[in-house]
PDB file of C-alpha atoms and ligand atoms in Angstrom:
ATOM      1  CA  ASN A  80      83.257  54.811 150.329  1.00 38.00           C
ATOM      2  CA  ILE A  81      80.633  53.067 148.179  1.00 43.00           C
ATOM      3  CA  GLU A  82      78.869  51.491 151.154  1.00 47.00           C
ATOM      4  CA  GLN A  83      78.035  54.887 152.551  1.00 43.00           C
ATOM      5  CA  ALA A  84      74.431  55.864 151.871  1.00 53.00           C
ATOM      6  CA  GLN A  85      73.967  59.002 149.879  1.00 60.00           C
ATOM      7  CA  ASP A  86      72.896  61.866 152.103  1.00 70.00           C
ATOM      8  CA  ASP A  87      69.428  63.223 151.572  1.00 79.00           C
ATOM      9  CA  LEU A  88      69.445  66.692 150.202  1.00 92.00           C
ATOM     10  CA  SER A  89      67.011  69.265 151.626  1.00 95.00           C
ATOM     11  CA  LEU A  90      65.691  71.955 149.328  1.00 97.00           C
ATOM     12  CA  LYS A  91      63.539  74.906 150.294  1.00 96.00           C
ATOM     13  CA  ILE A  92      61.200  75.837 147.469  1.00 97.00           C
ATOM     14  CA  LEU A  93      59.093  79.005 147.591  1.00 96.00           C
ATOM     15  CA  VAL A  94      55.611  78.948 146.095  1.00 95.00           C
ATOM     16  CA  ILE A  95      54.586  82.507 145.296  1.00 94.00           C
ATOM     17  CA  GLY A  96      52.149  84.477 143.165  1.00 94.00           C
ATOM     18  CA  GLU A  97      48.872  86.407 143.295  1.00 93.00           C
ATOM     19  CA  ALA A  98      46.141  85.355 145.733  1.00 91.00           C
ATOM     20  CA  ALA A  99      43.733  82.620 144.615  1.00 94.00           C
ATOM     21  CA  CYS A 100      45.898  81.324 141.739  1.00 96.00           C
ATOM     22  CA  GLY A 101      46.099  77.906 143.390  1.00 96.00           C
ATOM     23  CA  LYS A 102      49.390  77.958 145.333  1.00 95.00           C
ATOM     24  CA  THR A 103      47.979  76.176 148.381  1.00 92.00           C
ATOM     25  CA  SER A 104      45.989  73.796 146.172  1.00 95.00           C
ATOM     26  CA  ILE A 105      49.098  72.799 144.208  1.00 97.00           C
ATOM     27  CA  ILE A 106      51.059  72.128 147.408  1.00 95.00           C
ATOM     28  CA  HIS A 107      48.201  70.167 148.976  1.00 93.00           C
ATOM     29  CA  LYS A 108      47.636  68.097 145.848  1.00 96.00           C
ATOM     30  CA  TYR A 109      51.333  67.323 145.518  1.00 97.00           C
ATOM     31  CA  CYS A 110      52.141  66.648 149.173  1.00 93.00           C
ATOM     32  CA  LEU A 111      48.813  65.363 150.548  1.00 90.00           C
ATOM     33  CA  ASN A 112      47.017  64.248 147.369  1.00 90.00           C
ATOM     34  CA  LYS A 113      43.997  66.361 148.340  1.00 88.00           C
ATOM     35  CA  PHE A 114      42.036  69.019 146.459  1.00 90.00           C
ATOM     36  CA  GLU A 115      39.718  71.491 148.176  1.00 83.00           C
ATOM     37  CA  PRO A 116      37.271  73.213 145.798  1.00 82.00           C
ATOM     38  CA  LYS A 117      36.296  75.896 148.350  1.00 79.00           C
ATOM     39  CA  TYR A 118      38.709  78.814 148.675  1.00 71.00           C
ATOM     40  CA  LYS A 119      40.299  79.334 152.079  1.00 73.00           C
ATOM     41  CA  VAL A 120      42.848  82.075 152.634  1.00 69.00           C
ATOM     42  CA  THR A 121      46.031  80.535 153.987  1.00 67.00           C
ATOM     43  CA  MET A 122      47.391  82.011 157.198  1.00 64.00           C
ATOM     44  CA  GLY A 123      50.790  81.702 158.775  1.00 62.00           C
ATOM     45  CA  LEU A 124      53.996  80.521 157.204  1.00 59.00           C
ATOM     46  CA  ASP A 125      53.300  76.921 156.257  1.00 72.00           C
ATOM     47  CA  PHE A 126      55.558  74.488 154.556  1.00 87.00           C
ATOM     48  CA  PHE A 127      54.889  70.957 153.416  1.00 92.00           C
ATOM     49  CA  PRO A 128      57.548  68.257 152.989  1.00 93.00           C
ATOM     50  CA  LYS A 129      57.761  65.819 150.099  1.00 95.00           C
ATOM     51  CA  LYS A 130      60.394  63.158 149.462  1.00 96.00           C
ATOM     52  CA  ILE A 131      61.397  62.624 145.849  1.00 96.00           C
ATOM     53  CA  THR A 132      64.267  60.997 143.987  1.00 95.00           C
ATOM     54  CA  VAL A 133      65.877  62.747 141.047  1.00 94.00           C
ATOM     55  CA  ASP A 134      68.714  61.090 139.117  1.00 91.00           C
ATOM     56  CA  ASP A 135      69.199  58.626 142.033  1.00 92.00           C
ATOM     57  CA  GLN A 136      69.534  61.507 144.478  1.00 93.00           C
ATOM     58  CA  PRO A 137      67.029  61.405 147.364  1.00 95.00           C
ATOM     59  CA  ILE A 138      65.665  64.876 148.033  1.00 96.00           C
ATOM     60  CA  ASN A 139      63.555  66.299 150.839  1.00 96.00           C
ATOM     61  CA  LEU A 140      61.578  69.085 149.259  1.00 97.00           C
ATOM     62  CA  ALA A 141      60.073  71.677 151.568  1.00 96.00           C
ATOM     63  CA  LEU A 142      57.369  73.618 149.746  1.00 95.00           C
ATOM     64  CA  TRP A 143      56.789  76.987 151.369  1.00 93.00           C
ATOM     65  CA  ASP A 144      53.329  78.433 150.934  1.00 88.00           C
ATOM     66  CA  VAL A 145      53.333  82.226 150.785  1.00 77.00           C
ATOM     67  CA  ALA A 146      50.322  81.779 153.002  1.00 65.00           C
ATOM     68  CA  GLY A 147      48.210  84.895 152.722  1.00 59.00           C
ATOM     69  CA  GLN A 148      51.278  87.140 152.815  1.00 60.00           C
ATOM     70  CA  GLU A 149      50.629  88.240 149.233  1.00 59.00           C
ATOM     71  CA  ARG A 150      49.943  91.752 150.471  1.00 61.00           C
ATOM     72  CA  PHE A 151      52.390  91.913 153.346  1.00 58.00           C
ATOM     73  CA  HIS A 152      55.583  92.470 151.514  1.00 64.00           C
ATOM     74  CA  HIS A 153      57.580  93.307 154.647  1.00 67.00           C
ATOM     75  CA  MET A 154      57.327  89.621 155.606  1.00 69.00           C
ATOM     76  CA  ILE A 155      58.947  88.566 152.384  1.00 77.00           C
ATOM     77  CA  ARG A 156      62.597  88.760 153.320  1.00 78.00           C
ATOM     78  CA  SER A 157      62.352  86.279 156.188  1.00 80.00           C
ATOM     79  CA  TYR A 158      60.201  83.991 154.054  1.00 85.00           C
ATOM     80  CA  PHE A 159      62.715  84.078 151.186  1.00 90.00           C
ATOM     81  CA  LYS A 160      65.659  83.328 153.482  1.00 89.00           C
ATOM     82  CA  ASN A 161      67.782  80.306 152.472  1.00 92.00           C
ATOM     83  CA  ALA A 162      65.491  79.353 149.607  1.00 95.00           C
ATOM     84  CA  ASN A 163      66.949  77.100 146.897  1.00 97.00           C
ATOM     85  CA  GLY A 164      64.309  77.648 144.251  1.00 97.00           C
ATOM     86  CA  ALA A 165      61.054  79.432 143.505  1.00 97.00           C
ATOM     87  CA  ILE A 166      57.797  78.527 141.812  1.00 98.00           C
ATOM     88  CA  ILE A 167      55.625  81.390 140.618  1.00 97.00           C
ATOM     89  CA  VAL A 168      51.986  80.494 140.043  1.00 98.00           C
ATOM     90  CA  PHE A 169      49.506  82.392 137.860  1.00 98.00           C
ATOM     91  CA  ASP A 170      45.893  81.673 136.979  1.00 98.00           C
ATOM     92  CA  LEU A 171      44.895  80.860 133.380  1.00 98.00           C
ATOM     93  CA  THR A 172      41.379  82.177 134.034  1.00 98.00           C
ATOM     94  CA  ARG A 173      42.859  85.609 134.914  1.00 98.00           C
ATOM     95  CA  ILE A 174      45.926  85.779 132.709  1.00 97.00           C
ATOM     96  CA  TYR A 175      46.376  89.540 132.386  1.00 97.00           C
ATOM     97  CA  HIS A 176      46.230  90.368 136.089  1.00 96.00           C
ATOM     98  CA  THR A 177      47.985  87.321 137.536  1.00 96.00           C
ATOM     99  CA  LEU A 178      50.810  87.199 134.984  1.00 97.00           C
ATOM    100  CA  ASN A 179      51.477  90.875 135.684  1.00 96.00           C
ATOM    101  CA  SER A 180      51.642  89.952 139.354  1.00 94.00           C
ATOM    102  CA  ALA A 181      54.013  87.084 138.492  1.00 96.00           C
ATOM    103  CA  SER A 182      56.530  89.539 137.012  1.00 96.00           C
ATOM    104  CA  LYS A 183      56.360  91.611 140.212  1.00 93.00           C
ATOM    105  CA  TRP A 184      57.105  88.510 142.271  1.00 92.00           C
ATOM    106  CA  LYS A 185      60.065  87.735 140.046  1.00 95.00           C
ATOM    107  CA  LEU A 186      61.321  91.263 140.654  1.00 92.00           C
ATOM    108  CA  GLN A 187      61.086  90.656 144.416  1.00 89.00           C
ATOM    109  CA  LEU A 188      63.189  87.517 143.966  1.00 91.00           C
ATOM    110  CA  ASP A 189      65.758  89.444 141.928  1.00 93.00           C
ATOM    111  CA  ILE A 190      65.999  92.061 144.671  1.00 89.00           C
ATOM    112  CA  CYS A 191      66.441  89.484 147.445  1.00 89.00           C
ATOM    113  CA  PHE A 192      68.766  87.167 145.528  1.00 90.00           C
ATOM    114  CA  PRO A 193      71.314  89.326 143.744  1.00 80.00           C
ATOM    115  CA  ASP A 194      72.989  88.431 140.449  1.00 77.00           C
ATOM    116  CA  ASP A 195      75.873  86.525 142.027  1.00 75.00           C
ATOM    117  CA  ASN A 196      73.479  84.230 143.881  1.00 79.00           C
ATOM    118  CA  PRO A 197      70.243  83.840 141.894  1.00 87.00           C
ATOM    119  CA  ILE A 198      67.816  81.009 142.629  1.00 95.00           C
ATOM    120  CA  PRO A 199      66.214  78.976 139.838  1.00 97.00           C
ATOM    121  CA  CYS A 200      62.628  79.949 139.149  1.00 98.00           C
ATOM    122  CA  ILE A 201      59.822  78.315 137.168  1.00 98.00           C
ATOM    123  CA  LEU A 202      56.319  79.470 136.237  1.00 98.00           C
ATOM    124  CA  LEU A 203      53.141  77.419 136.654  1.00 98.00           C
ATOM    125  CA  ALA A 204      50.160  78.193 134.419  1.00 98.00           C
ATOM    126  CA  ASN A 205      47.544  76.788 136.784  1.00 98.00           C
ATOM    127  CA  LYS A 206      43.848  75.887 136.394  1.00 98.00           C
ATOM    128  CA  SER A 207      44.656  74.354 133.017  1.00 98.00           C
ATOM    129  CA  ASP A 208      41.530  72.184 133.457  1.00 98.00           C
ATOM    130  CA  LEU A 209      39.574  75.372 132.718  1.00 98.00           C
ATOM    131  CA  PHE A 210      41.682  76.324 129.699  1.00 97.00           C
ATOM    132  CA  ASP A 211      42.350  75.137 126.140  1.00 95.00           C
ATOM    133  CA  MET A 212      45.948  73.920 126.350  1.00 94.00           C
ATOM    134  CA  ASN A 213      46.198  73.784 122.549  1.00 95.00           C
ATOM    135  CA  ASP A 214      46.017  77.581 122.421  1.00 94.00           C
ATOM    136  CA  VAL A 215      49.080  78.554 120.379  1.00 95.00           C
ATOM    137  CA  GLU A 216      48.995  82.206 121.439  1.00 96.00           C
ATOM    138  CA  ILE A 217      49.424  81.487 125.141  1.00 97.00           C
ATOM    139  CA  LYS A 218      52.429  79.261 124.449  1.00 97.00           C
ATOM    140  CA  LYS A 219      54.099  82.061 122.508  1.00 98.00           C
ATOM    141  CA  GLN A 220      53.176  84.577 125.194  1.00 98.00           C
ATOM    142  CA  LEU A 221      54.602  82.415 127.987  1.00 98.00           C
ATOM    143  CA  ASP A 222      57.795  81.590 126.086  1.00 98.00           C
ATOM    144  CA  GLU A 223      58.350  85.347 125.707  1.00 98.00           C
ATOM    145  CA  PHE A 224      57.374  86.045 129.293  1.00 98.00           C
ATOM    146  CA  ILE A 225      59.895  83.622 130.803  1.00 98.00           C
ATOM    147  CA  ALA A 226      62.673  84.838 128.497  1.00 98.00           C
ATOM    148  CA  GLU A 227      62.026  88.468 129.506  1.00 98.00           C
ATOM    149  CA  ASN A 228      61.747  87.693 133.207  1.00 97.00           C
ATOM    150  CA  GLY A 229      64.672  85.312 133.631  1.00 97.00           C
ATOM    151  CA  ILE A 230      62.513  82.271 134.390  1.00 98.00           C
ATOM    152  CA  LYS A 231      63.820  78.813 133.460  1.00 98.00           C
ATOM    153  CA  GLN A 232      60.644  77.158 132.174  1.00 98.00           C
ATOM    154  CA  TRP A 233      56.848  77.230 132.346  1.00 98.00           C
ATOM    155  CA  PHE A 234      54.353  74.381 132.804  1.00 98.00           C
ATOM    156  CA  PHE A 235      50.610  73.893 132.450  1.00 98.00           C
ATOM    157  CA  THR A 236      49.292  72.584 135.770  1.00 98.00           C
ATOM    158  CA  SER A 237      45.978  71.719 137.348  1.00 98.00           C
ATOM    159  CA  ALA A 238      45.757  71.246 141.094  1.00 98.00           C
ATOM    160  CA  LYS A 239      42.242  69.935 140.517  1.00 97.00           C
ATOM    161  CA  GLU A 240      43.293  67.184 138.095  1.00 97.00           C
ATOM    162  CA  GLY A 241      46.786  66.784 139.525  1.00 96.00           C
ATOM    163  CA  PHE A 242      48.159  67.549 136.090  1.00 97.00           C
ATOM    164  CA  GLY A 243      51.730  68.766 135.422  1.00 98.00           C
ATOM    165  CA  ILE A 244      52.763  69.288 139.035  1.00 98.00           C
ATOM    166  CA  GLU A 245      55.148  66.343 139.515  1.00 98.00           C
ATOM    167  CA  HIS A 246      56.840  67.108 136.242  1.00 98.00           C
ATOM    168  CA  ALA A 247      57.412  70.738 137.276  1.00 98.00           C
ATOM    169  CA  MET A 248      58.736  69.770 140.718  1.00 98.00           C
ATOM    170  CA  GLU A 249      61.207  67.297 139.246  1.00 98.00           C
ATOM    171  CA  TYR A 250      62.312  69.885 136.726  1.00 98.00           C
ATOM    172  CA  ILE A 251      63.131  72.526 139.337  1.00 98.00           C
ATOM    173  CA  ALA A 252      64.836  69.981 141.613  1.00 97.00           C
ATOM    174  CA  ARG A 253      66.988  68.870 138.686  1.00 97.00           C
ATOM    175  CA  VAL A 254      67.916  72.454 137.782  1.00 97.00           C
ATOM    176  CA  ILE A 255      68.956  73.094 141.397  1.00 96.00           C
ATOM    177  CA  LEU A 256      71.025  69.880 141.447  1.00 94.00           C
ATOM    178  CA  ASP A 257      72.709  70.835 138.192  1.00 93.00           C
ATOM    179  CA  THR A 258      73.567  74.372 139.324  1.00 89.00           C
ATOM    180  CA  THR A 259      74.889  73.621 142.815  1.00 77.00           C
TER     181      THR A 259
HETATM  182  P1  LIG B 414      46.101  80.494 146.690  1.00 94.39           P
HETATM  183  O1  LIG B 414      45.482  81.716 147.287  1.00 94.39           O
HETATM  184  O2  LIG B 414      47.028  80.845 145.575  1.00 94.39           O
HETATM  185  O3  LIG B 414      46.729  79.605 147.708  1.00 94.39           O
HETATM  186  O4  LIG B 414      44.910  79.687 145.977  1.00 94.39           O
HETATM  187  P2  LIG B 414      44.139  78.383 146.474  1.00 94.39           P
HETATM  188  O5  LIG B 414      44.983  77.179 146.375  1.00 94.39           O
HETATM  189  O6  LIG B 414      43.504  78.643 147.787  1.00 94.39           O
HETATM  190  O7  LIG B 414      43.020  78.249 145.327  1.00 94.39           O
HETATM  191  C1  LIG B 414      42.094  79.296 145.047  1.00 94.39           C
HETATM  192  C2  LIG B 414      40.825  78.714 144.446  1.00 94.39           C
HETATM  193  O8  LIG B 414      41.101  78.165 143.161  1.00 94.39           O
HETATM  194  C3  LIG B 414      40.206  77.571 145.275  1.00 94.39           C
HETATM  195  O9  LIG B 414      38.811  77.691 145.208  1.00 94.39           O
HETATM  196  C4  LIG B 414      40.690  76.331 144.568  1.00 94.39           C
HETATM  197  O10 LIG B 414      39.804  75.250 144.740  1.00 94.39           O
HETATM  198  C5  LIG B 414      40.729  76.797 143.119  1.00 94.39           C
HETATM  199  N1  LIG B 414      41.775  76.093 142.336  1.00 94.39           N
HETATM  200  C6  LIG B 414      43.089  75.978 142.629  1.00 94.39           C
HETATM  201  N2  LIG B 414      43.746  75.301 141.688  1.00 94.39           N
HETATM  202  C7  LIG B 414      42.823  74.954 140.761  1.00 94.39           C
HETATM  203  C8  LIG B 414      42.888  74.232 139.510  1.00 94.39           C
HETATM  204  O11 LIG B 414      43.936  73.764 139.062  1.00 94.39           O
HETATM  205  N3  LIG B 414      41.714  74.094 138.817  1.00 94.39           N
HETATM  206  C9  LIG B 414      40.529  74.617 139.277  1.00 94.39           C
HETATM  207  N4  LIG B 414      39.448  74.416 138.526  1.00 94.39           N
HETATM  208  N5  LIG B 414      40.448  75.297 140.437  1.00 94.39           N
HETATM  209  C10 LIG B 414      41.567  75.472 141.164  1.00 94.39           C
HETATM  210 MG1  LIG B 415      46.864  79.979 149.826  1.00 94.39          MG
END
């Protein structure tokens, strides 16, 4: 029936990673177009909605902020429940520590979503406003990192400048559409 409107699709997207990498900032910038320079620890399980259209398909994204649960791993299972995709954020001003943390988060995803039912995952290299994006070494390092960790793609982002975020969100939505 061509007169029938296409149903909106709802996707639950997890936003995870080490504390203070910019998870909340990315969600706020994307969903509310706001940036808060002062750091506030997020509490509670928050999600923010955002309507987008990908390949003519209307989508209701729900971005779930890990919300200060970075250290409370027992909460993780209920938070991960029914997720369609995951975004792991690390901080370009603290690459060694936060990228190491990113691989641990990916491991958590792999444990919760077994091989027969994996969810697409991307990596955001955030705070790119404080980093030289022409750095060839980091590109090589991140290409290797995503290949080793079973991550689809990585993106430079800046929650401060609003850079790269929309592109990344559309990418993960498209991957989910293509795999379901
Ligand atoms: P979360 O703990 O991962 O949710 O991190 P927040 O979103 O609370 O951000 C931590 C701190 O980093 C805050 O002071 C933010 O203002 C700052 N921040 C987040 N994203 C960026 C960014 O892209 N560029 C810069 N310069 N600062 C950022
Ligand atoms: Mg937060």
